[in-house]
mmCIF file of C-alpha atoms and ligand atoms in Angstrom:
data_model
loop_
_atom_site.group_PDB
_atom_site.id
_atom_site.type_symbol
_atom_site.label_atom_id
_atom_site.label_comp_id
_atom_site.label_asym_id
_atom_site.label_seq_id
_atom_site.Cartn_x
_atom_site.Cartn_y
_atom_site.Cartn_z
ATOM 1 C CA UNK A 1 -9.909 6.614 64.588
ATOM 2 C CA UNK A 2 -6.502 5.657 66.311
ATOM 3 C CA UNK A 3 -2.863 6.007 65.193
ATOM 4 C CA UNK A 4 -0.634 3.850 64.837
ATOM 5 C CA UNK A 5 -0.353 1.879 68.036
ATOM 6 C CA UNK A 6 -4.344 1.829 68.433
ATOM 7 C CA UNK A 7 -4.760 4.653 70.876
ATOM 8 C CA UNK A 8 -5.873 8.073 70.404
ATOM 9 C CA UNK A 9 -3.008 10.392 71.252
ATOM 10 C CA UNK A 10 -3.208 12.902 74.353
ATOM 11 C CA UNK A 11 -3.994 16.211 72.594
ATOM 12 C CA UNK A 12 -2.418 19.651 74.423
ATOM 13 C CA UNK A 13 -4.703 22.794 72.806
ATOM 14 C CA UNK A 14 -3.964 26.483 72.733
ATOM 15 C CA UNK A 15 -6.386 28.705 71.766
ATOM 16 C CA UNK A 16 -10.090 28.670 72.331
ATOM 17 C CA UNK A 17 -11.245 31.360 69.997
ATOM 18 C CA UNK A 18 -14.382 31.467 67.596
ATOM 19 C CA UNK A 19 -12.261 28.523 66.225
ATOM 20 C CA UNK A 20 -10.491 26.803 68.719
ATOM 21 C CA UNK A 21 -13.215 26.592 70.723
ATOM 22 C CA UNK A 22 -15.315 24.197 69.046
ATOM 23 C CA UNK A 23 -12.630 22.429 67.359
ATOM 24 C CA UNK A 24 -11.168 21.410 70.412
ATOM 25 C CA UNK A 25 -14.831 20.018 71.358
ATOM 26 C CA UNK A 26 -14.714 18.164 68.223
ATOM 27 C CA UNK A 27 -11.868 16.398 69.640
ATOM 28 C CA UNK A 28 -13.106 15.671 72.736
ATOM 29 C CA UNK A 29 -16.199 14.148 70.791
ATOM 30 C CA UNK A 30 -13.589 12.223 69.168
ATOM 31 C CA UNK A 31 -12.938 10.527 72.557
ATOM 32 C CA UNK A 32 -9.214 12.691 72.462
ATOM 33 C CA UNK A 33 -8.098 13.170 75.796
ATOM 34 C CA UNK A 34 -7.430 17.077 75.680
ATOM 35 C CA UNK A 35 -5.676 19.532 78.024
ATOM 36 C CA UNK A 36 -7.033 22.700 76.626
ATOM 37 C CA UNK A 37 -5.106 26.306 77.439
ATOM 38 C CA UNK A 38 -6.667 29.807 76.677
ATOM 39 C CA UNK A 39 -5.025 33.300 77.620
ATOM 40 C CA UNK A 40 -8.305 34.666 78.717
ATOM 41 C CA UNK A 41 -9.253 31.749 80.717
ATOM 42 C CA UNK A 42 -12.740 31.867 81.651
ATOM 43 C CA UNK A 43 -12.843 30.607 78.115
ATOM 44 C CA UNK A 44 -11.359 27.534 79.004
ATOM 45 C CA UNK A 45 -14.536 26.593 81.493
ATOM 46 C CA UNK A 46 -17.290 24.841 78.717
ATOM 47 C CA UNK A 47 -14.358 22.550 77.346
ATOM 48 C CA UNK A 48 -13.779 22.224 81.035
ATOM 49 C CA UNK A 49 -17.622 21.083 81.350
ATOM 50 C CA UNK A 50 -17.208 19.083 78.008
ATOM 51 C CA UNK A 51 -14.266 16.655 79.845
ATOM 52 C CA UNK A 52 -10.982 18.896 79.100
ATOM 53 C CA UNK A 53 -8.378 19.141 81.938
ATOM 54 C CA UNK A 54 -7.376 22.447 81.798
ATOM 55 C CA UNK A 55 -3.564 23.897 82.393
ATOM 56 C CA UNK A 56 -2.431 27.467 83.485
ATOM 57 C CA UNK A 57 0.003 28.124 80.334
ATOM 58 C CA UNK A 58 0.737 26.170 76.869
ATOM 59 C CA UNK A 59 3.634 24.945 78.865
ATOM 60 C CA UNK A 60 1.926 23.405 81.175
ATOM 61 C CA UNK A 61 -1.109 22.567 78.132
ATOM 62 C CA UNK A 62 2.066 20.558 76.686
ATOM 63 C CA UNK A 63 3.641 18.775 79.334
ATOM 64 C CA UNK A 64 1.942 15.083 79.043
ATOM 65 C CA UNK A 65 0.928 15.740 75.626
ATOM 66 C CA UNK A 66 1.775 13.760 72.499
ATOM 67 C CA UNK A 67 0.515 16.371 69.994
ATOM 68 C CA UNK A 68 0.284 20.048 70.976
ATOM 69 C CA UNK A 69 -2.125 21.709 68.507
ATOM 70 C CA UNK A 70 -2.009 25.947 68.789
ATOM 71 C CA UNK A 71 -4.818 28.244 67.071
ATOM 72 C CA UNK A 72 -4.183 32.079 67.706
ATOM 73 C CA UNK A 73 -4.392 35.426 66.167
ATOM 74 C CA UNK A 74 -1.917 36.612 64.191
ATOM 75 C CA UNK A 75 2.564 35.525 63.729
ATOM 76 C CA UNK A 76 3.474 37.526 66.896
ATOM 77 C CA UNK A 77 1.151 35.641 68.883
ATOM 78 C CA UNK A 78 2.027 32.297 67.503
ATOM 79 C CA UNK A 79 5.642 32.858 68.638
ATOM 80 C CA UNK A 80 4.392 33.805 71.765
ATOM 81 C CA UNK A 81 2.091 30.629 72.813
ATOM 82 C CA UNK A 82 5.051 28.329 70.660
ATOM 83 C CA UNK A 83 8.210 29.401 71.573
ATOM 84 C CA UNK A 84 7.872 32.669 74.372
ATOM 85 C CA UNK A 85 8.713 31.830 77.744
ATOM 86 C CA UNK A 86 5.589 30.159 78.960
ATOM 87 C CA UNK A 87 5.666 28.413 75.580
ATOM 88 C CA UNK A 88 4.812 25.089 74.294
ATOM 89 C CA UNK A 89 8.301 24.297 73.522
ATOM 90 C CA UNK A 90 9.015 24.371 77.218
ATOM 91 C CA UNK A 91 6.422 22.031 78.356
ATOM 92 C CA UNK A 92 6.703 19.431 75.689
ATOM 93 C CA UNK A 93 8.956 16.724 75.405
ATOM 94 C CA UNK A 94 11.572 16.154 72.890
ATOM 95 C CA UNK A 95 10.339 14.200 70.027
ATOM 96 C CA UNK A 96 6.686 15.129 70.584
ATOM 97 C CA UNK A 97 4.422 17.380 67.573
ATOM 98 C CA UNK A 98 3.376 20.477 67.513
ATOM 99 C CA UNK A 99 0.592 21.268 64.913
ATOM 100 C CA UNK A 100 -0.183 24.644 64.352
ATOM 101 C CA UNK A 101 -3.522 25.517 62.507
ATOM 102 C CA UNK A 102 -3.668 29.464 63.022
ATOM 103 C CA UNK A 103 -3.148 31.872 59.493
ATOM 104 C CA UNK A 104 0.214 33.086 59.471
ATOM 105 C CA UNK A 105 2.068 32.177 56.125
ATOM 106 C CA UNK A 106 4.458 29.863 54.829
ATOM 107 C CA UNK A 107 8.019 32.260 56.135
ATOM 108 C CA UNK A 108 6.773 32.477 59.376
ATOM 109 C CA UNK A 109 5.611 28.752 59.521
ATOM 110 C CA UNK A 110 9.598 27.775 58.182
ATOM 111 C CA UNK A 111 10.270 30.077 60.895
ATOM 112 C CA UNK A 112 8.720 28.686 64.236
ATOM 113 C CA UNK A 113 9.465 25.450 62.383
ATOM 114 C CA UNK A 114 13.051 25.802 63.105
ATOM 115 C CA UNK A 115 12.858 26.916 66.778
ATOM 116 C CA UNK A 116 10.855 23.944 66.893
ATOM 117 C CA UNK A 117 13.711 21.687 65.554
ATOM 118 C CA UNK A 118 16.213 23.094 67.975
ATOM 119 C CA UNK A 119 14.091 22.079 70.118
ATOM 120 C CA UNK A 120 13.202 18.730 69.044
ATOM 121 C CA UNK A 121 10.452 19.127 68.720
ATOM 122 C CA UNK A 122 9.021 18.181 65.111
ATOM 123 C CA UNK A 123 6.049 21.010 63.724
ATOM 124 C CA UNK A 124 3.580 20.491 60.459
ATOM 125 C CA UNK A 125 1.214 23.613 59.707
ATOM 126 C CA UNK A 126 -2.272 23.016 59.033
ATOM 127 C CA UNK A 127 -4.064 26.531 58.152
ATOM 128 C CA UNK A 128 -7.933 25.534 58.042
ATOM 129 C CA UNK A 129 -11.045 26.907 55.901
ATOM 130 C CA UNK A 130 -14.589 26.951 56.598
ATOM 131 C CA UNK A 131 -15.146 29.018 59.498
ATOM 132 C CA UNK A 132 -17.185 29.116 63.268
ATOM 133 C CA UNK A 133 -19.713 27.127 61.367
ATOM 134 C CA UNK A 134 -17.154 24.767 59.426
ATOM 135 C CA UNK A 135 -15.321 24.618 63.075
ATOM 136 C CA UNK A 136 -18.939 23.752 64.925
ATOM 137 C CA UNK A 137 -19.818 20.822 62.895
ATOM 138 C CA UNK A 138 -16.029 19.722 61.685
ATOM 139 C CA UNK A 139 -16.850 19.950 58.036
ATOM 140 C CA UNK A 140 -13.376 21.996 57.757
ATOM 141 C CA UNK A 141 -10.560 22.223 55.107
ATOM 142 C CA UNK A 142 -7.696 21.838 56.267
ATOM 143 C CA UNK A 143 -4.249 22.382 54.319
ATOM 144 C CA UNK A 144 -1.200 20.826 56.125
ATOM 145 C CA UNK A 145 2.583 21.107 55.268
ATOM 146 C CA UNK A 146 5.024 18.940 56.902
ATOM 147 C CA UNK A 147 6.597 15.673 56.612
ATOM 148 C CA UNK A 148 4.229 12.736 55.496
ATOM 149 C CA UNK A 149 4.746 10.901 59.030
ATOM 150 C CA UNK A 150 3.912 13.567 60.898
ATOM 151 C CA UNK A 151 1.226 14.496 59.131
ATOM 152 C CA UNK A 152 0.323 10.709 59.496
ATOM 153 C CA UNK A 153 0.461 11.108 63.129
ATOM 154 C CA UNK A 154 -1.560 14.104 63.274
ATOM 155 C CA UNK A 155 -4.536 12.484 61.167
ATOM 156 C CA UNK A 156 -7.022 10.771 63.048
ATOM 157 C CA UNK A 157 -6.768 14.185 64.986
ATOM 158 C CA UNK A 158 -7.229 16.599 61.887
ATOM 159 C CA UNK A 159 -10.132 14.772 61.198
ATOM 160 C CA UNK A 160 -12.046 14.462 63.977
ATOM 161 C CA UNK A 161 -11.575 18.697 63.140
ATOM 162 C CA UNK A 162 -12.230 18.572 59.494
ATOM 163 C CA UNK A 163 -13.422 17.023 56.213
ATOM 164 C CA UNK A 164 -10.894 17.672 53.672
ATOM 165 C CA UNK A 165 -7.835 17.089 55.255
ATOM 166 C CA UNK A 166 -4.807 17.363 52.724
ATOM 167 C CA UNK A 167 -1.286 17.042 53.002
ATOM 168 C CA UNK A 168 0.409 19.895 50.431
ATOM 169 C CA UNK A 169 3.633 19.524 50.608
ATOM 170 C CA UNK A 170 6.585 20.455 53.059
ATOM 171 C CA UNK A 171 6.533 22.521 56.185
ATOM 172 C CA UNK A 172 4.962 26.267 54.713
ATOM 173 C CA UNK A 173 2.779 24.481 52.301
ATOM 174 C CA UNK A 174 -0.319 24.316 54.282
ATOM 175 C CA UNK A 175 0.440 28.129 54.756
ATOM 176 C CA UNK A 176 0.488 28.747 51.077
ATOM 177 C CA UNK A 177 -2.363 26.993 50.148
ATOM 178 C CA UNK A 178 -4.723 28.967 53.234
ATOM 179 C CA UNK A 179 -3.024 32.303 51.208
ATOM 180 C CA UNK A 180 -4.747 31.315 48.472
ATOM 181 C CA UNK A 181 -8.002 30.547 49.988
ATOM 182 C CA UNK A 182 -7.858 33.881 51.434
ATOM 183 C CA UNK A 183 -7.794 35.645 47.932
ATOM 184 C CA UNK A 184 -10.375 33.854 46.351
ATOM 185 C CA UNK A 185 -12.666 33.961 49.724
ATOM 186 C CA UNK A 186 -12.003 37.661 49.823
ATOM 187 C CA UNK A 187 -12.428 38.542 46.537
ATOM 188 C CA UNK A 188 -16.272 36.469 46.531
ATOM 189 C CA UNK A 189 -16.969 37.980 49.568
ATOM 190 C CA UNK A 190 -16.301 41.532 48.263
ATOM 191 C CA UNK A 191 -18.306 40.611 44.629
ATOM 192 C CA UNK A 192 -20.975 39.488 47.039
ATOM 193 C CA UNK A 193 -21.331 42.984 48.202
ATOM 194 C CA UNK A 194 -21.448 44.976 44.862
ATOM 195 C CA UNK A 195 -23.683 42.182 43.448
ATOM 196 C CA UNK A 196 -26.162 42.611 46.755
ATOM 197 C CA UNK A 197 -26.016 46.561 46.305
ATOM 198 C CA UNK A 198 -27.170 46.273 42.449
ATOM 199 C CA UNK A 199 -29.870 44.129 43.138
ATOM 200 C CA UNK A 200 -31.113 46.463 45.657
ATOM 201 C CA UNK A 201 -30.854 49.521 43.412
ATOM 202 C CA UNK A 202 -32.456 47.749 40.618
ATOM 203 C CA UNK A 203 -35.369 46.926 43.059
ATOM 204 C CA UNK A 204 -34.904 43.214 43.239
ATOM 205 C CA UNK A 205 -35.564 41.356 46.159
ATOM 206 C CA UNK A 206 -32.245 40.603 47.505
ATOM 207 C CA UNK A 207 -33.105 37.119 49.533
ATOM 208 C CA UNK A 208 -34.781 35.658 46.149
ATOM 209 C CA UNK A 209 -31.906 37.169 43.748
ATOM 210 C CA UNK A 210 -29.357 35.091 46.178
ATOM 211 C CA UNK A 211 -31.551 32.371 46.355
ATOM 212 C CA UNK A 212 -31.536 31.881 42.310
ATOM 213 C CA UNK A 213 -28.039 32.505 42.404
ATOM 214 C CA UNK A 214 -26.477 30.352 44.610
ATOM 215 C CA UNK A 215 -28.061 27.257 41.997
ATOM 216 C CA UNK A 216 -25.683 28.437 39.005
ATOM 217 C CA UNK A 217 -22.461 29.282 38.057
ATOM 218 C CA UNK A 218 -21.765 31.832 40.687
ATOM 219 C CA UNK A 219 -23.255 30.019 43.509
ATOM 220 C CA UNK A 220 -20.777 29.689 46.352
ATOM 221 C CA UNK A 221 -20.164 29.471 50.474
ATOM 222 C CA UNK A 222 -19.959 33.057 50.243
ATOM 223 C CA UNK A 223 -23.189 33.575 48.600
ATOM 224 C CA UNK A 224 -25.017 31.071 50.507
ATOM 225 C CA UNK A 225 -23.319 32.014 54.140
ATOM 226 C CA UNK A 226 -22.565 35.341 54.002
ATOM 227 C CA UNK A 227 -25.198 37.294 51.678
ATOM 228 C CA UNK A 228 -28.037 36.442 53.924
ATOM 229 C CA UNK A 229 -25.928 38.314 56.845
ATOM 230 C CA UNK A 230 -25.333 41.269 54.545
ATOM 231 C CA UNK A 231 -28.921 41.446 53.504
ATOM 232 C CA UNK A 232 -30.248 41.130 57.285
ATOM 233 C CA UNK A 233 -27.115 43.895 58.702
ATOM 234 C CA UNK A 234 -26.134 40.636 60.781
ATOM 235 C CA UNK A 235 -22.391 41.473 62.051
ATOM 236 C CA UNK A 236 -21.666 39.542 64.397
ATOM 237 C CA UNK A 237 -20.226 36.315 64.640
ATOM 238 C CA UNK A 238 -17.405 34.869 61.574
ATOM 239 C CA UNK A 239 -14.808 35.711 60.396
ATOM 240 C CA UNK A 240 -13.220 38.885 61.720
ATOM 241 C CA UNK A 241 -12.087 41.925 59.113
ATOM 242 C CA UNK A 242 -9.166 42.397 61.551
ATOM 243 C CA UNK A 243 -7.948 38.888 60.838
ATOM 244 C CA UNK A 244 -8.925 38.818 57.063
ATOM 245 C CA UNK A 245 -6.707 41.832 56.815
ATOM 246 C CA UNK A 246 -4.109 40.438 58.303
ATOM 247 C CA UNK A 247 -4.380 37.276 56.014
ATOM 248 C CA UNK A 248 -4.516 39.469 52.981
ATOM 249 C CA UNK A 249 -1.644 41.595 54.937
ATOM 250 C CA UNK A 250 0.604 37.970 54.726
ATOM 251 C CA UNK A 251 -0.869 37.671 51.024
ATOM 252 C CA UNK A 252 1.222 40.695 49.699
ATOM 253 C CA UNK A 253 3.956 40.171 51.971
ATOM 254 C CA UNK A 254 4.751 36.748 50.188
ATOM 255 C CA UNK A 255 4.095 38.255 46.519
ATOM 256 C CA UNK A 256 6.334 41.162 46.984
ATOM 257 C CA UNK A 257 8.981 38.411 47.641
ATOM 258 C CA UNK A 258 8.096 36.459 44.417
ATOM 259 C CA UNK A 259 7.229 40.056 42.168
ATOM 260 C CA UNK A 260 3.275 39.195 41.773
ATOM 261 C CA UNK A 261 1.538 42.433 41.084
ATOM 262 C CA UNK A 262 -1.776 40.806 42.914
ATOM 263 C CA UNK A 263 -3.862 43.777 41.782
ATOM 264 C CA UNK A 264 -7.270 42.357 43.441
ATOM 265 C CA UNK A 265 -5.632 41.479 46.394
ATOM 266 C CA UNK A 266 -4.128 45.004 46.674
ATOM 267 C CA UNK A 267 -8.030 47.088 45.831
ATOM 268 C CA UNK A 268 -9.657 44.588 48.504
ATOM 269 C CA UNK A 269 -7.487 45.845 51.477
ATOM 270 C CA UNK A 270 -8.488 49.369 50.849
ATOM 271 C CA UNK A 271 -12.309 48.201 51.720
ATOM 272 C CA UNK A 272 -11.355 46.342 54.217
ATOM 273 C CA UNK A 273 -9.250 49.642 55.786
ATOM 274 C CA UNK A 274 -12.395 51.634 55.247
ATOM 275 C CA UNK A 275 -14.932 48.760 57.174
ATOM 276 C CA UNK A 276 -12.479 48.914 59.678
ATOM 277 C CA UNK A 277 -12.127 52.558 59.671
ATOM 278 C CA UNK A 278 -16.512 52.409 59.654
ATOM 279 C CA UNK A 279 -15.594 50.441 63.249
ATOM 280 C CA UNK A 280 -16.053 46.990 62.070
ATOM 281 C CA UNK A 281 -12.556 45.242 62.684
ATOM 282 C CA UNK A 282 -14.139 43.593 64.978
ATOM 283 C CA UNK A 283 -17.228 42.180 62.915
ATOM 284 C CA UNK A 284 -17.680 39.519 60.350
ATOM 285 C CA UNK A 285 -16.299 39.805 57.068
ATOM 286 C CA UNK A 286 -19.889 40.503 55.983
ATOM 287 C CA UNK A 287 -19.594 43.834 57.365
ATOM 288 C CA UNK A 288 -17.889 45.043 54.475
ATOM 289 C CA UNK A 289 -21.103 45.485 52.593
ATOM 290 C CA UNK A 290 -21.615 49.073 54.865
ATOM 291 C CA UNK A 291 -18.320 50.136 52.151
ATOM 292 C CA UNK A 292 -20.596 49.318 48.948
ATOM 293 C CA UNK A 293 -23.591 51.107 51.262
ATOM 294 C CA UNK A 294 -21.969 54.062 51.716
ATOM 295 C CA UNK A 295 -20.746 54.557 48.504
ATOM 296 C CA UNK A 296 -23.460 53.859 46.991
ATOM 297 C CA UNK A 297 -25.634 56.284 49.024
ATOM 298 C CA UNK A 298 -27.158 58.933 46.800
HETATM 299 P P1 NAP B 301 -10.405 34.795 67.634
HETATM 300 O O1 NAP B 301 -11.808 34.370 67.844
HETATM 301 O O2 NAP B 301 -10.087 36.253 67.607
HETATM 302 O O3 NAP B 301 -9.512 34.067 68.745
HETATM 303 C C1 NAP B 301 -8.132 34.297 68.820
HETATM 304 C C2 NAP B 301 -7.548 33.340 69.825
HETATM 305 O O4 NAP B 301 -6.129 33.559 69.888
HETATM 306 C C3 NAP B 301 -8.083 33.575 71.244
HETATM 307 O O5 NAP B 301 -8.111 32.324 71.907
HETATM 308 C C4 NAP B 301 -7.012 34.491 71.834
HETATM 309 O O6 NAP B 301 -6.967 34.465 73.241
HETATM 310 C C5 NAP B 301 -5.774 33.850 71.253
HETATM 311 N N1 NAP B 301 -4.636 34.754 71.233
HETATM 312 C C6 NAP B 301 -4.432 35.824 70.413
HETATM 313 N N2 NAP B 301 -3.252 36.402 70.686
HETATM 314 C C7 NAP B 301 -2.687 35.681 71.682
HETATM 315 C C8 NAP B 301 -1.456 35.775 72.378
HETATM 316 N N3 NAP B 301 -0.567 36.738 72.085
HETATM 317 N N4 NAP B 301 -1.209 34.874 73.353
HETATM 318 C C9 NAP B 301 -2.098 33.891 73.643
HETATM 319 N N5 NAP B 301 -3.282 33.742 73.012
HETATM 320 C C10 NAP B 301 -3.563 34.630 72.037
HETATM 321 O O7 NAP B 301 -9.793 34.218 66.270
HETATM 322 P P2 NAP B 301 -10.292 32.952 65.414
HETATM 323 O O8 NAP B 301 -11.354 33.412 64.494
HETATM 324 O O9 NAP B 301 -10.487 31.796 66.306
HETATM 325 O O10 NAP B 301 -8.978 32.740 64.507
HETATM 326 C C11 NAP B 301 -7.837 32.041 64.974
HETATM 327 C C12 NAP B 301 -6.937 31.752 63.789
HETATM 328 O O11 NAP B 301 -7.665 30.975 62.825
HETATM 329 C C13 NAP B 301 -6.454 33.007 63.052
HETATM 330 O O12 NAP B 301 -5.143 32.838 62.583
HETATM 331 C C14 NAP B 301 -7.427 33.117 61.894
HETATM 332 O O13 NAP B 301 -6.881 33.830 60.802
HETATM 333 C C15 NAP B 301 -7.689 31.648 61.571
HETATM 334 N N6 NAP B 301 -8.977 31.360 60.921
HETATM 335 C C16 NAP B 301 -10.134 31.940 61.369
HETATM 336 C C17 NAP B 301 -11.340 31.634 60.706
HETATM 337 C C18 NAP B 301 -12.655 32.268 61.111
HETATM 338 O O14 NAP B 301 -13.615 32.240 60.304
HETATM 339 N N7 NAP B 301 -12.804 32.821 62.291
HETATM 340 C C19 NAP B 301 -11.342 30.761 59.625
HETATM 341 C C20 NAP B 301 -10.157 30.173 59.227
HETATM 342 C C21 NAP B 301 -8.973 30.478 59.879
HETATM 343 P P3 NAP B 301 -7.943 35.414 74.096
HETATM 344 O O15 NAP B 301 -9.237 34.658 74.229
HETATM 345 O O16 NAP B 301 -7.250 35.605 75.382
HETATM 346 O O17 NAP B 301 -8.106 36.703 73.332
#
């Protein structure tokens, strides 16, 4: 795996969260030479241990790099770590890629896109799928938008991350295509839970009614990764309901623009609220099976 000129280009990383983390091992696996950056930065010390040179801001992350790729939270804090004052964008060199692979939508992707450009800096977005576990063993999806030699550039990179690595069209498009991901993930994950509490109110045993499931039609990640977690109360770990609602949060955000009524979209958020509101924000998106038990409490 090389670019262009035969050698692996020096990787800058921001963001060592349940995903960053082991994605930026990945890379190091790779034989990437990375300069990793986390805000909290004790979190920076295993990919220190794994061979990472580590740098005090994503300024300083970016300075020598090549390709600067960012992972955070939510659009504020992409701005931040991109283009705030201990930014990426004044570290790196003109010229130079940023690749950002957090969930934040296509409008704000156009948008850090263009601070980018002014400062020459070129950006693709690249929105991934799969999860800690996806992230662990780099079987992710990942959706890029950008400009084909960009995208070109960032490859032997994006899959040293991931296993379906596609380009979808220009800058935004990676963004739109991790929207859609989120509604159909969401809306399993949430089917997951009323099918889990029928089976346990029509006394079936829940493991072995998954178990027959996930070998037909509406066997899926979701019912293979996430109802054994639901059945066993396992929270931790995943992904976070915060973050889901926020993804769903940039879901109707983009439809109100374009008129889409999203009516699933729109009932999910309300049982999200309420597993938040039950204290799980911070949990696993298989938390949200405490909604279906507490309404279905009798
Ligand atoms: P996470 O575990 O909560 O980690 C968030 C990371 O962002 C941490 O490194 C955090 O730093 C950093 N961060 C947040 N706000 C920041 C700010 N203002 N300045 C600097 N750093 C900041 O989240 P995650 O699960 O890795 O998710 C990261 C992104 O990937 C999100 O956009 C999420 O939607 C997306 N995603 C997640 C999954 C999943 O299953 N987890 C799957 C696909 C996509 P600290 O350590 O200092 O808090």
């Amino acid at each position: 795996m090389t670019d262009a000129g035969g050698t692996l280009p020096a990787i800058a990383f921001v963001g060592l969260g349940a995903m960053g983390a082991p994605m930026a091992q990945n890379l190091l696996r790779a034989g990437f030479a990375v300069t990793v950056h986390n805000r909290t930065r004790h979190r920076e010390e295993p990919l220190v241990e794994a061979g990472a040179s580590r740098a005090s801001s994503p300024a300083e992350a970016a300075r020598d790099a090549e390709i600067c790729i960012t992972i955070v939270s939510d659009v504020p804090d992409v701005e931040e770590v991109i283009c705030g004052p201990e930014g990426v964008l004044n570290g790196l060199r003109a010229g130079r890629l940023v690749v950002d692979m957090s969930t934040i939508g296509p409008k704000a992707a156009r948008a850090v896109q263009h601070s980018c450009a002014q400062s020459n800096v070129r950006f693709i977005d690249a929105p991934v799928s799969g999860g800690p576990s996806g992230a662990q063993d780099a079987s992710l999806a990942i959706m890029a938008g950008g400009a084909e030699a960009d995208f070109q550039e960032a490859l032997s990179a994006l899959r040293a991350m991931g296993k379906t690595v596609a380009l979808m069209g220009p800058v935004g498009a990676g963004q739109a295509a991790k929207l859609v991901n989120q509604v159909i993930g969401a809306g399993t994950f949430c089917a997951v839970a009323e099918g889990l509490m029928l089976a346990r109110k029509l006394g079936l045993d829940e493991t072995q009614t998954m178990d027959v499931i996930a070998g037909g039609a509406a066997g899926s990640w979701m019912v293979e990764r996430l109802a054994p977690k639901m059945i066993g109360h396992d929270f931790e770990g995943g992904f976070k309901i915060e973050l889901q609602a926020k993804d769903l949060r940039l879901v109707i955000e983009n439809a109100d623009e374009l008129g889409l009524p999203m009516p699933l979209t729109r009932m999910i958020r309300q049982f999200l609220a309420a597993a938040a509101a039950e204290g799980h924000a911070q949990h696993g998106t298989q938390s949200v099976i405490s909604v279906w038990e507490r309404l279905s409490a009798s």
